[in-house]
XYZ file of C-alpha atoms in Angstrom:
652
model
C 15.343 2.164 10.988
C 15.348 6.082 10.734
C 13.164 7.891 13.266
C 14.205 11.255 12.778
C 11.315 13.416 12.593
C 10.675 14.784 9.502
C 12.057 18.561 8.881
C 11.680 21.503 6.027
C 14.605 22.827 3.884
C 14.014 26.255 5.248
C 14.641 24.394 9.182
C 17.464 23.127 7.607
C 19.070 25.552 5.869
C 18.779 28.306 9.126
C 20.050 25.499 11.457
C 22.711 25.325 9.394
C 23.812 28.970 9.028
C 23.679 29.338 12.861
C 25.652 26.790 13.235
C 28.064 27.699 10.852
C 28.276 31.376 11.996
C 28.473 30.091 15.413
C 31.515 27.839 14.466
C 33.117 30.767 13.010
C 32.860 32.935 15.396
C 34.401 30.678 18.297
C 36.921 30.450 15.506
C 37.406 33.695 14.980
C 37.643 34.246 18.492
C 39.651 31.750 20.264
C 42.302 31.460 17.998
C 43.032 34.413 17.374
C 42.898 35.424 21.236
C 45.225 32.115 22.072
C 47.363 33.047 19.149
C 47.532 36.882 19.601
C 47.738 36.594 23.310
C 50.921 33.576 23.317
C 52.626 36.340 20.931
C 52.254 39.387 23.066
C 53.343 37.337 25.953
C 56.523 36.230 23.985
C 57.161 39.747 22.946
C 56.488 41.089 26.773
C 58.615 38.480 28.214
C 61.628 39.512 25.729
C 61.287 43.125 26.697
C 61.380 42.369 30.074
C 64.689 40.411 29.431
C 66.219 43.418 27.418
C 65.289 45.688 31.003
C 66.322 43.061 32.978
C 70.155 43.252 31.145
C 70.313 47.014 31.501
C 69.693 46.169 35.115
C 72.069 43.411 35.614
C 74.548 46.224 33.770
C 73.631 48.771 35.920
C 73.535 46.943 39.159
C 77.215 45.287 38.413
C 79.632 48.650 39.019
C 80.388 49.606 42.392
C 77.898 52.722 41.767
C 75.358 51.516 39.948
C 72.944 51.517 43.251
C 71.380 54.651 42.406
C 71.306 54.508 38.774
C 69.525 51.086 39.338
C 66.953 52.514 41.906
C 66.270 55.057 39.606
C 65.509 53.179 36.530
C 63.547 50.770 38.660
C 61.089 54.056 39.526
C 60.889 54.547 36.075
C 60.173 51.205 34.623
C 57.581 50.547 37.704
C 55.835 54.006 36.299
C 56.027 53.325 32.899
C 55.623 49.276 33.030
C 52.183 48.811 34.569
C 52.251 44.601 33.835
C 55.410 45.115 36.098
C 54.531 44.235 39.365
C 57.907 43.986 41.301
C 61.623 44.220 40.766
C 63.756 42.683 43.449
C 67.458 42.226 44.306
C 68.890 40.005 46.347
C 72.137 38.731 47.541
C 73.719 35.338 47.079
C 76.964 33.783 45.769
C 75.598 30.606 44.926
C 74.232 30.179 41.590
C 70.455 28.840 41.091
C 68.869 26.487 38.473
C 68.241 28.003 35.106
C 64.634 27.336 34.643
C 63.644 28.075 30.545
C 59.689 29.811 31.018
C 59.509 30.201 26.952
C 58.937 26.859 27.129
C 55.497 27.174 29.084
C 54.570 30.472 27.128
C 51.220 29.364 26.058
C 50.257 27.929 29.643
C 51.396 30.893 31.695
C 50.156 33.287 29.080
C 46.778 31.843 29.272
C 46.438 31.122 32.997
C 49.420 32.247 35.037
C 48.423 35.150 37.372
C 52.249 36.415 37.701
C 55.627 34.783 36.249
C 58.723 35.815 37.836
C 62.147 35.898 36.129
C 65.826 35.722 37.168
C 68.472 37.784 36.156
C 71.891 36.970 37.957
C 73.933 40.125 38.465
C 78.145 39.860 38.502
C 80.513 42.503 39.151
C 84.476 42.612 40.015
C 84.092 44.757 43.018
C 80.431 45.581 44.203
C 78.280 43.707 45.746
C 74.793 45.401 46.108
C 71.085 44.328 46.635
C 68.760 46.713 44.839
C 65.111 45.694 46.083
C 62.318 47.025 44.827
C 58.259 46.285 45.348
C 55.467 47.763 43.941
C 53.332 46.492 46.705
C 55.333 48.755 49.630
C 54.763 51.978 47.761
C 57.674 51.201 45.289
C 60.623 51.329 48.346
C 63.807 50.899 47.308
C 66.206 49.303 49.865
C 70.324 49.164 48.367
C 72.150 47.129 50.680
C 76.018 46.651 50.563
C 77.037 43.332 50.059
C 80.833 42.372 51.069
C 83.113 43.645 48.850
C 84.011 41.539 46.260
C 87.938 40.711 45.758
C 89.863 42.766 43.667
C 91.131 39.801 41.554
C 87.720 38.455 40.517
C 86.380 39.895 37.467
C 82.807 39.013 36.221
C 81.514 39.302 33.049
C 78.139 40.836 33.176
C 77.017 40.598 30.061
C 77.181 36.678 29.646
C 76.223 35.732 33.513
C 79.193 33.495 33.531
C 81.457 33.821 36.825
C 84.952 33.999 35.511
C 88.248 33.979 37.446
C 88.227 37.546 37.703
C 84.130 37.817 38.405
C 82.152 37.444 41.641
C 78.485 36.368 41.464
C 77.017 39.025 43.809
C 73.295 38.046 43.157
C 69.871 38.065 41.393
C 67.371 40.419 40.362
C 63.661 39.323 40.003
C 61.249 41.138 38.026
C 57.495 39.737 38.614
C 54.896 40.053 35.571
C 51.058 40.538 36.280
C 50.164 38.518 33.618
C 46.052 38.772 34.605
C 46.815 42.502 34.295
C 48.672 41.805 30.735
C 45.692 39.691 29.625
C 43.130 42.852 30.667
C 44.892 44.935 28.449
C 45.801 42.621 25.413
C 42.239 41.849 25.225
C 41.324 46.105 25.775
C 43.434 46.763 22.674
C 41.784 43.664 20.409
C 38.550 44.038 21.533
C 37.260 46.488 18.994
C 39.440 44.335 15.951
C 37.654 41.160 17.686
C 33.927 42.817 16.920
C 35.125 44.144 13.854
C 36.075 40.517 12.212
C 32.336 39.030 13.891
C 30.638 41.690 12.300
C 32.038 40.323 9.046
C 31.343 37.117 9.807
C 27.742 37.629 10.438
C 27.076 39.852 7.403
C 28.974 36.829 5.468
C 26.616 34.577 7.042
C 23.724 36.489 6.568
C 24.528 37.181 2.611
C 25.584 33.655 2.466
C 21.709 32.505 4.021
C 20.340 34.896 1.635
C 21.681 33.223 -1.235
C 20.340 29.504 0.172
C 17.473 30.948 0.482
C 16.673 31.472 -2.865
C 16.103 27.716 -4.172
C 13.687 27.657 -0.553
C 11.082 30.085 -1.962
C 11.125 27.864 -5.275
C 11.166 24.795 -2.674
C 8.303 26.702 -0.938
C 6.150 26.743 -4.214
C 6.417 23.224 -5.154
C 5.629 21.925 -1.501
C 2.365 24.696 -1.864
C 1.063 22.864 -5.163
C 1.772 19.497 -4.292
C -0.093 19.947 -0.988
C -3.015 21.203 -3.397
C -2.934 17.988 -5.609
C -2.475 15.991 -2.415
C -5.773 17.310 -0.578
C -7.486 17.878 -4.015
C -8.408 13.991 -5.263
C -11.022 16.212 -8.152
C -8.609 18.327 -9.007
C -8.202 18.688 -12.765
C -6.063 22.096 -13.526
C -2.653 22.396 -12.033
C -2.217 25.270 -10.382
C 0.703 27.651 -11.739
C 4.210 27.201 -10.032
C 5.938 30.153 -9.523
C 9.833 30.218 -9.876
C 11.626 32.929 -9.559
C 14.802 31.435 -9.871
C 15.843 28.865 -13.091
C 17.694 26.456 -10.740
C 18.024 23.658 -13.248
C 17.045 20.845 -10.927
C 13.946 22.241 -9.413
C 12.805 22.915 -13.126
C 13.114 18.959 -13.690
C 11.202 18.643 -10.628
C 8.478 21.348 -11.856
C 8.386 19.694 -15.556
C 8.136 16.073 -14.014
C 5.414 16.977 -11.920
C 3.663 18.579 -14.903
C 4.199 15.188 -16.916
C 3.114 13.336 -13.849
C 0.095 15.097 -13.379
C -1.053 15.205 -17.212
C -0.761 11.497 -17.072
C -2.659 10.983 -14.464
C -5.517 13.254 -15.827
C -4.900 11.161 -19.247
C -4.990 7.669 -17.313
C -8.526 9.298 -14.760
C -10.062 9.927 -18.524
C -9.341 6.806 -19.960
C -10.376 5.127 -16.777
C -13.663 7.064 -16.818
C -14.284 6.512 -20.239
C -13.960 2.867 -20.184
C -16.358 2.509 -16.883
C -19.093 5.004 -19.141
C -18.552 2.256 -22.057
C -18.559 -0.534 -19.676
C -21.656 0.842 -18.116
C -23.471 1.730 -21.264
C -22.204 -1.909 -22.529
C -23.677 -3.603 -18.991
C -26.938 -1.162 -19.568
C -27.546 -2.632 -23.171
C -27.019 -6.071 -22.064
C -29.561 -5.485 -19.265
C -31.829 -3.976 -21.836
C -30.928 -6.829 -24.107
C -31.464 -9.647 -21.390
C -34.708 -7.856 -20.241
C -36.106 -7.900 -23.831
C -34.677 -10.914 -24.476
C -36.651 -12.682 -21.717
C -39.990 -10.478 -22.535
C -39.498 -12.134 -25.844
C -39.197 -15.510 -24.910
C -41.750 -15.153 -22.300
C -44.478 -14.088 -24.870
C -43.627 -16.286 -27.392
C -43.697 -19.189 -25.321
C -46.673 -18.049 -24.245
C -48.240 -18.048 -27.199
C -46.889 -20.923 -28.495
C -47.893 -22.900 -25.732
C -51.103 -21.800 -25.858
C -51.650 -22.901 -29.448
C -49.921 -26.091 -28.981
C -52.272 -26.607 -25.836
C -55.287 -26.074 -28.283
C -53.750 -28.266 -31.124
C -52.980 -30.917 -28.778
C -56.583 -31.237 -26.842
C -58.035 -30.989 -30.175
C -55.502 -34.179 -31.378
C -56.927 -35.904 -27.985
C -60.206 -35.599 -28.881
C -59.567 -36.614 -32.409
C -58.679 -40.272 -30.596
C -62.179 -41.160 -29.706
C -63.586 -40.786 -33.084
C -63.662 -43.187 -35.717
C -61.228 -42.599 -38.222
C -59.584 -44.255 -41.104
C -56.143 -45.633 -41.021
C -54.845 -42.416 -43.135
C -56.639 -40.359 -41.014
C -55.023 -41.955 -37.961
C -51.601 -41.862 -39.820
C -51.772 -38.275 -40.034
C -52.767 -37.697 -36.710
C -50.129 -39.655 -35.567
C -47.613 -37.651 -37.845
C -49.248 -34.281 -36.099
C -49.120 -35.855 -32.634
C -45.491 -36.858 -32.400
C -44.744 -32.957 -34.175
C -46.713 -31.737 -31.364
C -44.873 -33.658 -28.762
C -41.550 -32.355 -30.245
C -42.809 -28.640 -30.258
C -44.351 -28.933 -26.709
C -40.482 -30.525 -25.287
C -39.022 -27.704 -27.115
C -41.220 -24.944 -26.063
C -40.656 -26.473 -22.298
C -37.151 -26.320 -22.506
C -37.156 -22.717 -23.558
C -39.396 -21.762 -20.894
C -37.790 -23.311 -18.657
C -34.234 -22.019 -19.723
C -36.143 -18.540 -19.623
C -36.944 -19.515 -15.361
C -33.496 -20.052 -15.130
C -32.359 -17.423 -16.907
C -34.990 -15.353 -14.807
C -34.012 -17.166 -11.402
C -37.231 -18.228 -11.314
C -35.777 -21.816 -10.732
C -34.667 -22.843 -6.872
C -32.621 -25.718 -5.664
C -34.590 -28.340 -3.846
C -32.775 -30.543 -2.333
C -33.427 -34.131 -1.116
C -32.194 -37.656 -0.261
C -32.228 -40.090 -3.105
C -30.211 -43.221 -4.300
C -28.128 -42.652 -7.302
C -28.568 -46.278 -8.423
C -32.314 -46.308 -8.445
C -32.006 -42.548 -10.306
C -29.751 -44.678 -13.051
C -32.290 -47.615 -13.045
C -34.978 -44.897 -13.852
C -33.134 -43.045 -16.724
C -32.145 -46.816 -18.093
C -35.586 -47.417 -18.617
C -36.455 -44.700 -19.712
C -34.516 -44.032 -22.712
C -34.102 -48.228 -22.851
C -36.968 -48.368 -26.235
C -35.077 -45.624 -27.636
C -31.763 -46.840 -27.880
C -33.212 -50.646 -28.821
C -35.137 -48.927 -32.041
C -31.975 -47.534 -33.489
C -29.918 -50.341 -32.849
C -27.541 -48.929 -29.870
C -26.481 -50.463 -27.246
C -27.261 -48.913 -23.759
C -24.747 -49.666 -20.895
C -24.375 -48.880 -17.167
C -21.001 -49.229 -15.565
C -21.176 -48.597 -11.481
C -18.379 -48.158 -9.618
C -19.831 -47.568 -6.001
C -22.353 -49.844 -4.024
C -25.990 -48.438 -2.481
C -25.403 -44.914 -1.299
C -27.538 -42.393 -0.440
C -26.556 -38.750 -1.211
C -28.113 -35.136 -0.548
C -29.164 -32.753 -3.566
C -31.429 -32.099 -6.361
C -32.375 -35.360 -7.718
C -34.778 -33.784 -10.045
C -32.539 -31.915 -11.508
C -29.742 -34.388 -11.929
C -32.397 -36.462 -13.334
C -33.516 -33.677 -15.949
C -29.362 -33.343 -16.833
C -29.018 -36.848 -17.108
C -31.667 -37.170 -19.638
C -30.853 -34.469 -21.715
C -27.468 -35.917 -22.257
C -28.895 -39.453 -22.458
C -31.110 -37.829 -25.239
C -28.489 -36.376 -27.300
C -26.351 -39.531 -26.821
C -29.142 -41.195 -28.573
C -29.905 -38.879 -31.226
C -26.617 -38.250 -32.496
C -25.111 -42.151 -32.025
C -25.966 -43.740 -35.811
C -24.532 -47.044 -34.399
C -22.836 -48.383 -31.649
C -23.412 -47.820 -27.549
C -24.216 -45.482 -25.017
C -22.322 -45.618 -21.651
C -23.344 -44.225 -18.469
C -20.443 -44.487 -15.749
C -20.851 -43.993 -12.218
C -17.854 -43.253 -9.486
C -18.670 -42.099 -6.325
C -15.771 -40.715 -3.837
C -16.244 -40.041 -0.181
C -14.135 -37.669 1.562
C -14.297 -36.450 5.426
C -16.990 -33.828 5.204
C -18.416 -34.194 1.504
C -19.078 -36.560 -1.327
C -18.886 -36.170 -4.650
C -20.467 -38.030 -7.669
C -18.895 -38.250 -11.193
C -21.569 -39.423 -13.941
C -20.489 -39.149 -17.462
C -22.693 -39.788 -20.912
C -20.161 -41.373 -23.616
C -21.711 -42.228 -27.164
C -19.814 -43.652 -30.232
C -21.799 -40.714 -32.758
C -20.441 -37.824 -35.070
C -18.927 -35.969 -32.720
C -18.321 -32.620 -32.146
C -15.522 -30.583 -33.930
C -12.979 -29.049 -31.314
C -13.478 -25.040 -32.581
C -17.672 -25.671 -31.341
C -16.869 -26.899 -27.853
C -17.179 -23.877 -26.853
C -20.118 -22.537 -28.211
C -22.516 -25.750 -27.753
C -23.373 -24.779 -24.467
C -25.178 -20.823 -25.867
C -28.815 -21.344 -26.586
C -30.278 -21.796 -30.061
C -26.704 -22.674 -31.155
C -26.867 -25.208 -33.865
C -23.327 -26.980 -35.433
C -25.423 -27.620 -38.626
C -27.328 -24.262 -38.990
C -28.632 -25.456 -42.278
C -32.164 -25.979 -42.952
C -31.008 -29.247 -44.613
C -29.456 -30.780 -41.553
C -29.906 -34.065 -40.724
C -30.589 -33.721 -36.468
C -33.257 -31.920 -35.179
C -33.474 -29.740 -32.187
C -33.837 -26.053 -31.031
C -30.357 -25.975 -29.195
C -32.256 -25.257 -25.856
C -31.129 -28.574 -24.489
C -27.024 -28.056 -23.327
C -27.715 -24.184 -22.232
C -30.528 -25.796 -20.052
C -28.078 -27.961 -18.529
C -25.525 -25.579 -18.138
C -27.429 -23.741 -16.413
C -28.570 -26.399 -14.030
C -25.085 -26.957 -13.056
C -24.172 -23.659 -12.654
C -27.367 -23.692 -10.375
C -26.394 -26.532 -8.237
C -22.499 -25.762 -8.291
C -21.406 -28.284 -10.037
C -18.963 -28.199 -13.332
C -19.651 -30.268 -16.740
C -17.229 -30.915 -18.963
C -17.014 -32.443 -22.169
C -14.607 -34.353 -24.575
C -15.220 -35.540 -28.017
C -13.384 -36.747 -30.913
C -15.279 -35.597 -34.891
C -16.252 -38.911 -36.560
C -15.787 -41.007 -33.154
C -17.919 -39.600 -30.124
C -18.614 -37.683 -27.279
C -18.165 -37.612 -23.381
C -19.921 -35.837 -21.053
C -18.819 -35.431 -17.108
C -20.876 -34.206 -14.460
C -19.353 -33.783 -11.113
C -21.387 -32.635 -8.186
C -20.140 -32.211 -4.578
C -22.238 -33.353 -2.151
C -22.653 -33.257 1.694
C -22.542 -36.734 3.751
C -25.103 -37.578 5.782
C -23.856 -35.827 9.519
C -22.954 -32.581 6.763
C -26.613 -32.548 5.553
C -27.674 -32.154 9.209
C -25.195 -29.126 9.634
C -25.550 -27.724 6.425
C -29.302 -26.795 7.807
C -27.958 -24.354 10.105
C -28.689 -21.522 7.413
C -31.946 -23.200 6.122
C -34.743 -20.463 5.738
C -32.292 -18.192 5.112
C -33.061 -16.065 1.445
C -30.242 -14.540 -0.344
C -30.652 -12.721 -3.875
C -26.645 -13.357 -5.686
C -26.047 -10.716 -7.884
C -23.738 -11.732 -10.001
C -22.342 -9.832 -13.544
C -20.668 -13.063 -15.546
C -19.840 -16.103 -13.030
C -21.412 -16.830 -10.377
C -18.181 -17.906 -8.969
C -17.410 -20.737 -5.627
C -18.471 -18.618 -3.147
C -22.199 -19.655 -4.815
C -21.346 -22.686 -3.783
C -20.825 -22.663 -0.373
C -24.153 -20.630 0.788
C -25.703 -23.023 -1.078
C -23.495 -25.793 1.167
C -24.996 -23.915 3.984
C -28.444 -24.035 3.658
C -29.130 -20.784 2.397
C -31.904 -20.358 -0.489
C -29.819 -18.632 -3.327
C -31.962 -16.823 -5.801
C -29.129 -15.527 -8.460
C -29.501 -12.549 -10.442
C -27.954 -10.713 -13.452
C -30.021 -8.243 -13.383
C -30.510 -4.860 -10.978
C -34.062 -5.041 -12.152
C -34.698 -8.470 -11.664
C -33.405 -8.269 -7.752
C -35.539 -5.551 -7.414
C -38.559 -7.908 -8.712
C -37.065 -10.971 -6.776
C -37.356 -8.572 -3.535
C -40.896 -7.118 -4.132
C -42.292 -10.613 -4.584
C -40.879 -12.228 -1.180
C -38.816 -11.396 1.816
C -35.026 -11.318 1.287
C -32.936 -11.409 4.066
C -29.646 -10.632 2.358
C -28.480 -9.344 -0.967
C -24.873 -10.063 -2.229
C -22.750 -8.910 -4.853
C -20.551 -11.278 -6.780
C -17.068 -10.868 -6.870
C -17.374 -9.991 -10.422
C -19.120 -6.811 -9.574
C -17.357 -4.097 -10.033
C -17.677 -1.355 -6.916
C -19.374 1.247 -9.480
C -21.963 -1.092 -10.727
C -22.652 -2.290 -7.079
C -23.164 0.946 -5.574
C -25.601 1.947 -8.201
C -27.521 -1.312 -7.039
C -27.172 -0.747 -3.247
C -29.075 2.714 -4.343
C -31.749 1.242 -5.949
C -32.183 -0.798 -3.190
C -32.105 1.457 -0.188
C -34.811 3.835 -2.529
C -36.991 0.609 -3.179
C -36.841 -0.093 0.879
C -37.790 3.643 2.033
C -40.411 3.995 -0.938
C -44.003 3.859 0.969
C -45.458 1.265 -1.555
C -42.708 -1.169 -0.406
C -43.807 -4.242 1.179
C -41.022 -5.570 3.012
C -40.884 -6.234 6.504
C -37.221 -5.474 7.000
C -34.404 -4.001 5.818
C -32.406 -6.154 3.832
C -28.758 -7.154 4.700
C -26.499 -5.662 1.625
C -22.897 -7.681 1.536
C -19.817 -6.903 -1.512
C -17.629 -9.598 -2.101
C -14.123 -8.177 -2.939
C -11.497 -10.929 -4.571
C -8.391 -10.761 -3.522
C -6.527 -9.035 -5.730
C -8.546 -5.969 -5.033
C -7.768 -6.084 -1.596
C -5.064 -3.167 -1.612
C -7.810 -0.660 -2.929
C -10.465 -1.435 -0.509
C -10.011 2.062 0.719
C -10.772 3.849 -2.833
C -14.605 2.156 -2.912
C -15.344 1.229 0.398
C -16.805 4.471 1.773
C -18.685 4.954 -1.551
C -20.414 1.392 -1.092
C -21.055 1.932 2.810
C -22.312 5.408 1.973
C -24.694 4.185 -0.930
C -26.600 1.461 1.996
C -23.812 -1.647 1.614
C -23.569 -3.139 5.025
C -20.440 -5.057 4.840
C -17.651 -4.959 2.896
C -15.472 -8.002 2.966
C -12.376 -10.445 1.022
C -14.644 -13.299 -0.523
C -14.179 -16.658 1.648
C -14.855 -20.178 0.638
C -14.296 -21.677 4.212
C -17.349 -23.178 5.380
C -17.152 -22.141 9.209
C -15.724 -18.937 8.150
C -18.646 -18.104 6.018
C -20.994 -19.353 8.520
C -19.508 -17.344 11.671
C -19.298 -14.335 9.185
C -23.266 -14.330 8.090
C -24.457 -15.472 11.690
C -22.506 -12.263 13.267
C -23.789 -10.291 10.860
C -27.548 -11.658 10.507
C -27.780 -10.944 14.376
């Protein structure tokens, strides 16, 4: 993993050209100095040799004493990096030692280097001593005189036959001194060639410094659309310079950002239309129900009249026509009044005017009672009505009155649409650890329904024969009653059917045992409006598991009723919600609490669902909803416990 700490170009690029100008100029120093210095060693060292032969040439004739001293004065006055130049006697020869070969080492850091120059002559012997340190003293001594049949040869250093070796001369170099005034002479060339180097540097920075101001520019308008989320004009880049890859960079941002101001107006387009569209369906659903509500009203008001004036009618005397036709009106009657009561109460529903009650009961003796109820029916036309259970005596926990009302709407139908043949009603009950849950399905041997209506026999009013012709009667109130039901109780229906052979209908409800029915009254008195936009979803399902009283709503008016007419503890959005349409709610809410004609005791508990999926952009709505009166904000859960820990720590 990288943990270098982030850095600028501009950083960068001036770290760079100090360390480059640096580098060169330790370059540009040293080697030059090692180089330069090695050289003028070299070339020291070989005119010290050429001195040191006139010397040995000198020094070799029987009066070359004085000529020697006397050049020795002169090259100690003229030769400052000449420290000393000594003579002395000996006829043995010494080692040759090579110093070229450690030119670099004793020009760098030798103090002195000292070189030996052997001196032969064919009949003087002579030490010629000379030191700079005693005042520059020359001392000639006489060494025995050589023999008269050697001869040397000076100018090689070889002793011959006719030579004598009569000694050495040494001539000591300061090189500390040499070094002093090498570096004297090259200092002024040395500050000459760093000059250049920095004003290459600095022309060299200059140009790298030109893509940085563009750099510069596009780091200053990103940092605008970064801390800008309104933002909806780019500001204006400056370049100064058409570097071709920070125009790509300029023109992609420019494409980038016009997208993303295309994509923010589509995006708030579609949530204007989605909010007119959930505003006209409110509108729609509110008139809707003001519709039903009065005409059921009146309706039911009229039938109430014709049907106490039919009850009366029964105590007089009357002819048999007369009773014939009052039957005829009586059993219309009866038909409008189960109609108009199924609207009505699909209009509760519909409302969430209807509540769960739930109870023990015995699913056999529920069968037994829908048996014979609907037994006279069946016998009239013929059909044969069957019971197959699968379980023995049970007792379960839910809304047997509702159940029952299911049941007999589906028993009904069965019936009604069944020219010949039976009607089966099948009963398999499975226990698991902590729940139970009760299959019962309604299977008839009538028309049948065609595959492409499926779908749409569960809407209200929806008719498969719309013609006024048709041969089965009914207002098409009767499978939207029971789908809502099982919505209601969180259950799931589902049906099966064959045209021309029959029908199947499966209701499956989960149930709590016995020890879950105690524990599931841990949240009892607990009042929850579910706001909900299209499903109600499992999470529905497992307040209800809890205890809770769920009063579920489609509406923003309608929870705003719901909490005027009793005390809510909680309101909860759906998953379903979106965060826009929830936050306009939460409003509403928090107004309708602080408004002085409100007559609740306390402030209600607000809660948003979030499915999964939305998860990553919690961030983008959760501060809206918190800041518009939602309490919580939390990932939907369909764990029991979970859900219970999560409402109890919150209700405290």
């Amino acid at each position: 993993m990288n943990n270098r700490s982030s850095q600028t170009i501009p950083v960068l690029i001036w770290r760079s050209v100090i360390q480059a100008v640096v580098l060169a100029v330790l370059a540009g120093f040293l080697l030059p100095f090692i180089y330069g210095l090695v050289h003028h060693y070299q070339e020291k060292s070989q005119h010290i040799q050429q001195l040191a032969s006139l010397l040995t040439i000198s020094a070799s004739t029987a009066d070359g004493a004085d000529v020697v001293a006397e050049q020795v004065n002169i090259l100690l006055e003229s030769e400052p990096t000449i420290q000393s130049i000594v003579f002395y006697a000996t006829s043995e020869a010494i080692g040759e030692v090579n110093p070229s070969l450690d030119d670099w080492k004793n020009a760098l850091f030798a103090h002195t280097v000292s070189f030996n120059y052997p001196v032969i002559s064919k009949d003087i012997g002579s030490v010629v001593s000379s030191n700079s340190d005693s005042n520059q003293q020359i001392t000639v001594a006489i060494s025995d005189i050589m023999s008269e049949s050697s001869a040397p040869d000076s100018s090689s250093g070889v002793v011959t036959e006719n030579s004598t070796l009569i000694g050495y001369i040494n001539i000591t170099m300061d090189v500390e001194l040499l070094r002093l005034h090498w570096f004297q002479n090259i200092l002024w060339l040395w500050l000459a060639i760093v000059m250049m180097i920095v004003a290459f540097a600095l022309y060299i920075f200059r140009k790298l410094n030109w893509p940085v101001k563009d750099i510069e520019a596009l780091t200053h308008v990103c940092d605008i659309v970064t801390n800008n989320a309104d933002l909806e004009q780019l500001p204006v880049i400056q370049q100064q310079f058409n570097f071709q890859e920070l125009t790509q960079i300029r023109k992609a941002l420019i494409v980038l950002f016009n997208r993303l101001q295309e994509a923010r107006q589509g995006y708030e387009t579609l949530a204007a239309f989605e909010q007119q569209l959930h505003n006209k369906d409110v509108s729609l659903d509110v008139q809707l129900h003001n519709f039903q509500s009065m005409i059921s009203h009146e309706l039911k008001t009229s039938l109430n009249a014709i049907v106490g004036g039919l009850q009366l009618l029964e105590h007089e005397t009357l002819s048999t026509e007369q009773k014939d036709a009052i039957e005829i009106i009586s059993s219309g009657s009866d038909k409008l009044v189960l109609s108009l009561d199924h609207i009505i109460q699909l209009n509760q529903i519909q409302k969430g005017q209807i509540k769960i009650h739930k109870n023990e009961f015995n699913p056999l003796q529920l069968i037994a009672d829908l048996l014979a109820k609907f037994e006279n029916t069946a016998n009239q036309k013929g059909l044969r009505l069957i019971s197959n259970i699968h379980h023995i005596d049970y007792s379960l926990y839910g809304d047997s009155e509702k159940i029952y009302q299911i049941l007999s709407i589906l028993l009904n139908n069965a019936i009604k649409f069944t020219p010949v043949g039976e009607v089966t009603i099948t009963s398999q009950l499975t226990h698991f650890n902590k729940s139970n849950r009760w299959q019962i399905s309604v299977k008839d041997t009538g028309i049948g329904i065609d595959n492409e209506h499926l779908d749409d026999i569960f809407n209200p009013f929806f008719q498969v024969d719309s013609s006024q012709t048709r041969q089965y009667e009914g207002s098409g109130v009767g499978l939207p009653i029971v789908k809502q039901m099982v919505q209601l109780m969180g259950a799931t229906i589902d049906v099966d059917s064959i045209l021309g052979v029959g029908t199947q209908f499966t209701l499956t409800i989960a149930m709590p045992n016995q020890q879950q029915s105690k524990q599931q009254r841990l949240l009892s008195g607990l009042t929850i409006i579910y706001y909900y936009y299209h499903e109600t979803g499992s999470l529905l399902d497992e307040l209800e598991y809890l205890g809770a009283t769920i009063i579920c709503r489609q509406s923003s008016q309608l929870v705003i009723e719901g909490m005027r007419k009793q005390k809510v503890d909680m309101v909860m959005f759906a998953e379903d919600v979106f965060p826009e349409n929830a936050e306009l709610l939460a409003k509403r809410v928090r107004q309708y609490e602080r408004n002085e004609d409100s007559q609740s005791e306390r402030r209600a508990l607000l809660v948003y669902w979030y499915p999964q999926h939305r998860a990553r952009y919690v961030d983008s709505f959760e501060y809206g909803l918190k800041a518009a009166g939602v309490d919580y904000c939390h990932i939907a859960t369909y764990k029991e416990k979970a859900l219970s820990d999560l409402l109890k720590q919150w209700l405290v």
